[in-house]
PDB file of C-alpha atoms and ligand atoms in Angstrom:
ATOM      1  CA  UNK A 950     -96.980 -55.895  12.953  1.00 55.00           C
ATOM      2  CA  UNK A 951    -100.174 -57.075  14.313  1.00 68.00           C
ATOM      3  CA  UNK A 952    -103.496 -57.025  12.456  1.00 89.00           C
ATOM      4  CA  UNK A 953    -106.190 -54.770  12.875  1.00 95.00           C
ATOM      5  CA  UNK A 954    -109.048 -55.865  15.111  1.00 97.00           C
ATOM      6  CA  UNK A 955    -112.851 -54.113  15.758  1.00 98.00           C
ATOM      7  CA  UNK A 956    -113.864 -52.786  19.160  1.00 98.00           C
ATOM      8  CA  UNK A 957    -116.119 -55.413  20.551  1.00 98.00           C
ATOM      9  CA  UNK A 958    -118.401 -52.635  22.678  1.00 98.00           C
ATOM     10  CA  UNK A 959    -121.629 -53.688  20.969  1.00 98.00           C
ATOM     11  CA  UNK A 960    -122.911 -49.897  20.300  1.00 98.00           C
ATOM     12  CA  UNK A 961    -119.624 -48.700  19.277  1.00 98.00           C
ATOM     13  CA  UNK A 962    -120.844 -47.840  15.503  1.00 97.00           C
ATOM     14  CA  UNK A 963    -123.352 -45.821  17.329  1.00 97.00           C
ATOM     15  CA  UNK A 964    -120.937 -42.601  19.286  1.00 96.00           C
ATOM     16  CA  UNK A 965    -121.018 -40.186  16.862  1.00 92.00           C
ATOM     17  CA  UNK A 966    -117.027 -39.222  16.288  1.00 93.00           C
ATOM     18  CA  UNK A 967    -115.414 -38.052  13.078  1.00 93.00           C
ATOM     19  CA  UNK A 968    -112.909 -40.737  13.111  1.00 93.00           C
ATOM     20  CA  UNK A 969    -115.939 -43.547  12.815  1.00 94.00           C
ATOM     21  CA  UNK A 970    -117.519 -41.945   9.858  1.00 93.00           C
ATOM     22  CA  UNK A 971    -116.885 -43.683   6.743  1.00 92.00           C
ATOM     23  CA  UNK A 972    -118.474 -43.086   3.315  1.00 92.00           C
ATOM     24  CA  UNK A 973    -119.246 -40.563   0.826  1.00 91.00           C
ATOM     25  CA  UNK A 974    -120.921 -37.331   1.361  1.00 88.00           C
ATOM     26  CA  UNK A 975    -124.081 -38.638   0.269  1.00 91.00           C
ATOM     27  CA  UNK A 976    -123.751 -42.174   2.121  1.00 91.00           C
ATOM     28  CA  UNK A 977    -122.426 -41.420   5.275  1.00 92.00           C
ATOM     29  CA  UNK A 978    -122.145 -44.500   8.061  1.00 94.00           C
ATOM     30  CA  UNK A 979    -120.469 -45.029  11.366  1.00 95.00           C
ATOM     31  CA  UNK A 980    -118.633 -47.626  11.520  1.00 96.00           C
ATOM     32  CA  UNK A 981    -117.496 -49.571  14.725  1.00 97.00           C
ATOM     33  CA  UNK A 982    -113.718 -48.435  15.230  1.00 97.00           C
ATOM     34  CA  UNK A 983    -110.771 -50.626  14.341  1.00 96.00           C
ATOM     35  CA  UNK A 984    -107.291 -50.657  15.786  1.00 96.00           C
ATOM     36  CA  UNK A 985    -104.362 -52.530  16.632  1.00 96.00           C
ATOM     37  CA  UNK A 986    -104.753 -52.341  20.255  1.00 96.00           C
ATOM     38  CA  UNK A 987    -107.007 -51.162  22.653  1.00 97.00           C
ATOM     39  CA  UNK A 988    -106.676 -50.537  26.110  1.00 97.00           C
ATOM     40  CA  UNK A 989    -110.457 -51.358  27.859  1.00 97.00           C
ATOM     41  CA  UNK A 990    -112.082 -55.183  28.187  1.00 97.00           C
ATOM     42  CA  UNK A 991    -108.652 -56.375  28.168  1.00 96.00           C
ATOM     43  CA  UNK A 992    -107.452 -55.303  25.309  1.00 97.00           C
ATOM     44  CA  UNK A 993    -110.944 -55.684  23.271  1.00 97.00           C
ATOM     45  CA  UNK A 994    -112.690 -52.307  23.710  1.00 98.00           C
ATOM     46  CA  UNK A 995    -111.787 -48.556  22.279  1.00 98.00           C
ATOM     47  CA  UNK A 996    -113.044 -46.495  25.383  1.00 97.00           C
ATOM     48  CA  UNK A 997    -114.538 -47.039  28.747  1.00 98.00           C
ATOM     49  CA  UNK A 998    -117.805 -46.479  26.983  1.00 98.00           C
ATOM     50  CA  UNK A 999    -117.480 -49.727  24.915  1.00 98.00           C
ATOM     51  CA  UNK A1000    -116.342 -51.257  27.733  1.00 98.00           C
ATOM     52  CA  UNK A1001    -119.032 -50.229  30.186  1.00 98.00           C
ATOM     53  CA  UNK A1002    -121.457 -51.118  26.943  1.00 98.00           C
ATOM     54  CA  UNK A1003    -119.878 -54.413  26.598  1.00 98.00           C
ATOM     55  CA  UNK A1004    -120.460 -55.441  30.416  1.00 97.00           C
ATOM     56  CA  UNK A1005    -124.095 -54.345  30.403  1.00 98.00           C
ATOM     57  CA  UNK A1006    -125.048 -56.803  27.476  1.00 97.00           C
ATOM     58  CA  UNK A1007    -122.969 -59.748  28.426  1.00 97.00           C
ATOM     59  CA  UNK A1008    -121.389 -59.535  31.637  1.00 96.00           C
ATOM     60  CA  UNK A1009    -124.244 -61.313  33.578  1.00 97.00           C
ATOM     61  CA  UNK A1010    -123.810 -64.103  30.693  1.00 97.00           C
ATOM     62  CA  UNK A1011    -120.424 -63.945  31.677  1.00 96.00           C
ATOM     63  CA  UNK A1012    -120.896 -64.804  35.246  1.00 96.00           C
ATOM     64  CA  UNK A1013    -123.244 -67.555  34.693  1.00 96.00           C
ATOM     65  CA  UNK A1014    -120.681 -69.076  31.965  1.00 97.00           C
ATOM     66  CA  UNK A1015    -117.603 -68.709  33.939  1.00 96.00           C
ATOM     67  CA  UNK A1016    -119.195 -69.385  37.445  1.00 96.00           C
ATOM     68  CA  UNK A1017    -120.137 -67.135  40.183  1.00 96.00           C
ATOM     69  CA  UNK A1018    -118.849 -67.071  43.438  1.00 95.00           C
ATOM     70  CA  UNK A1019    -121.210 -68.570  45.353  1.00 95.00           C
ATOM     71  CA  UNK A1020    -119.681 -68.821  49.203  1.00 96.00           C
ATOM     72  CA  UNK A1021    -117.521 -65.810  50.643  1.00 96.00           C
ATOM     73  CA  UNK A1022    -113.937 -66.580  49.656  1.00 92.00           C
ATOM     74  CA  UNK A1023    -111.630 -65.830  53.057  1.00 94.00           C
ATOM     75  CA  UNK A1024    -108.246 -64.551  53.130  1.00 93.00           C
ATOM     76  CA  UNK A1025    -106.444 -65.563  55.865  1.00 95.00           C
ATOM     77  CA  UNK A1026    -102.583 -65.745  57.124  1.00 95.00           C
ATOM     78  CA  UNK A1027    -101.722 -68.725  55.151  1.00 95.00           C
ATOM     79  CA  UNK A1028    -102.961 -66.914  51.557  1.00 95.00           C
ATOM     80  CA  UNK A1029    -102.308 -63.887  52.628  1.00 95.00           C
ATOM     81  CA  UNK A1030     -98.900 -62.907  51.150  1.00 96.00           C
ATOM     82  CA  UNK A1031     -97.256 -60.376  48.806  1.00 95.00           C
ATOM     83  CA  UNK A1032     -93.846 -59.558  46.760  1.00 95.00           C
ATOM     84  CA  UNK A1033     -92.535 -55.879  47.909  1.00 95.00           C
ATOM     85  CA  UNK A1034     -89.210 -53.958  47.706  1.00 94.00           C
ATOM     86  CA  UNK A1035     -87.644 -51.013  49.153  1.00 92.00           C
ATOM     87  CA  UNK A1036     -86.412 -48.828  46.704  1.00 86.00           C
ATOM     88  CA  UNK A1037     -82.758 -48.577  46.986  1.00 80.00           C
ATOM     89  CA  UNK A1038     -82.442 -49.525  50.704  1.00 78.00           C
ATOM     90  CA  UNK A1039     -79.731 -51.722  50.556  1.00 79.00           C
ATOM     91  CA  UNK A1040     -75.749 -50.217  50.663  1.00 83.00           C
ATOM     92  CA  UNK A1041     -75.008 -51.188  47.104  1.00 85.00           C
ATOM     93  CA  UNK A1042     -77.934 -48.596  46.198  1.00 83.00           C
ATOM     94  CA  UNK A1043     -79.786 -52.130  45.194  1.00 87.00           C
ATOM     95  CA  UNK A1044     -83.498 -52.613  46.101  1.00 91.00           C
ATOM     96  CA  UNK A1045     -83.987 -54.923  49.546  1.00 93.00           C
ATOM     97  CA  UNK A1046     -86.780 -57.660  47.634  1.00 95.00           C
ATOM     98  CA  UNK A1047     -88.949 -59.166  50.960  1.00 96.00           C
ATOM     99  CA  UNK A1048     -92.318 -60.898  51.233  1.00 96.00           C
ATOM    100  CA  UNK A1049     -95.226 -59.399  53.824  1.00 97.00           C
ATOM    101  CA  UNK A1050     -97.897 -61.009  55.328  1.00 96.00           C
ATOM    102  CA  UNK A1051    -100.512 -58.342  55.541  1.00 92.00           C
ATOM    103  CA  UNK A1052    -102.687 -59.801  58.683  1.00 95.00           C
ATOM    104  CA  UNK A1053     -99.481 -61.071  60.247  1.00 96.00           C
ATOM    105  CA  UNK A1054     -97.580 -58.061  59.546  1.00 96.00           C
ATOM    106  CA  UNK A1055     -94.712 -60.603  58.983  1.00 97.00           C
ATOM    107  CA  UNK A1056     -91.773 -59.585  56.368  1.00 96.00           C
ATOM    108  CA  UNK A1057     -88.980 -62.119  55.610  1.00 96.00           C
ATOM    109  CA  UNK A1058     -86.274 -60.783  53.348  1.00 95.00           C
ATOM    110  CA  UNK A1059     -85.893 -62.563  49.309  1.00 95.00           C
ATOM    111  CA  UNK A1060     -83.518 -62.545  46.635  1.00 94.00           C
ATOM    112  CA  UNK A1061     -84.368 -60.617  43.995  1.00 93.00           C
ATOM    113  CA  UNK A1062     -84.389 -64.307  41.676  1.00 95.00           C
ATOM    114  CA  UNK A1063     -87.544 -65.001  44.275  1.00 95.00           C
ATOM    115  CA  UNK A1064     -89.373 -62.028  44.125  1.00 95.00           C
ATOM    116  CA  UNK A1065     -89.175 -62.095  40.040  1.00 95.00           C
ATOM    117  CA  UNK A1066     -90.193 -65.781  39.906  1.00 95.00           C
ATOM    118  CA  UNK A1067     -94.117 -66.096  39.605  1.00 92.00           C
ATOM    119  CA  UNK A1068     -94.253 -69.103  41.545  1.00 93.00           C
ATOM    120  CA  UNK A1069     -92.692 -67.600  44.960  1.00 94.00           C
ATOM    121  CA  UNK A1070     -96.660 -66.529  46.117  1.00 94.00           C
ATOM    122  CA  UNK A1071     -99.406 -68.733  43.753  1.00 92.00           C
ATOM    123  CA  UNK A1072    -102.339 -67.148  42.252  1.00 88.00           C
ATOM    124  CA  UNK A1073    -104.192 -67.491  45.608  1.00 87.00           C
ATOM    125  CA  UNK A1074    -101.323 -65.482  47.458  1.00 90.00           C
ATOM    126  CA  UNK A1075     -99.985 -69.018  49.435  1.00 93.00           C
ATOM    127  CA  UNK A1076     -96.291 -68.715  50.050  1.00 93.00           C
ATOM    128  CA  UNK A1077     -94.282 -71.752  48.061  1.00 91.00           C
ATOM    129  CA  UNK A1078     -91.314 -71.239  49.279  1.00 86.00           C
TER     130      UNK A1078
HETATM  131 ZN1   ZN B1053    -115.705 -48.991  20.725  1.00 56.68          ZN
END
């Protein structure tokens, strides 16, 4: 069971839905929404409102506190790899794993072991094996 946690969209209190209200009849409030997951901001906003809310008042803070990119970043045909499969291609009815090289056009065939391992392409989509 995982604990409750609020919406982080900084206006959320203010959308007018039934299921924010809280009170009694004669001290009605909204209240910012609680849940045990969302699905927006990564897991930190109710709706795409919040979310879109959220990045208004803090994503530019965001930038300058994580770093902008400040040169073009270049994809070329040493970073430029991906994990695919053909859907039940092979004989056995299996699914034919292979990596592709989409400037090079280049496919080489995997084991399914490689294409589940994370560290077959890196985070920059370089080819470690
Ligand atoms: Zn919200």
């Amino acid at each position: 069971m995982s604990a409750l946690k609020y919406c982080q969209g900084p206006k959320c209190h203010t959308h007018d839905t039934k299921d924010r209200k809280r009170g009694p009849k004669d001290n009605k409030r909204n209240e910012t929404r609680r849940r045990s997951r969302f699905y927006y901001l990564g897991g930190n906003a109710c709706d795409m409102r919040c979310q879109s809310e959220w990045f208004e008042v803090y994503g530019s803070r965001a930038l300058d506190h994580f770093g902008r990119i400040t040169e073009a970043k270049v994809l070329t045909k040493d970073n430029a790899w991906t994990k695919r499969y053909d859907w039940r291609s092979r004989e056995d009815g299996g699914y034919q794993h292979y990596i592709y090289n989409h400037l090079t056009d280049e496919r080489r065939n995997i084991t399914e072991q490689q294409y589940d391992n994370d560290q077959t392409i890196d985070d920059q989509g370089r080819l470690t094996i």
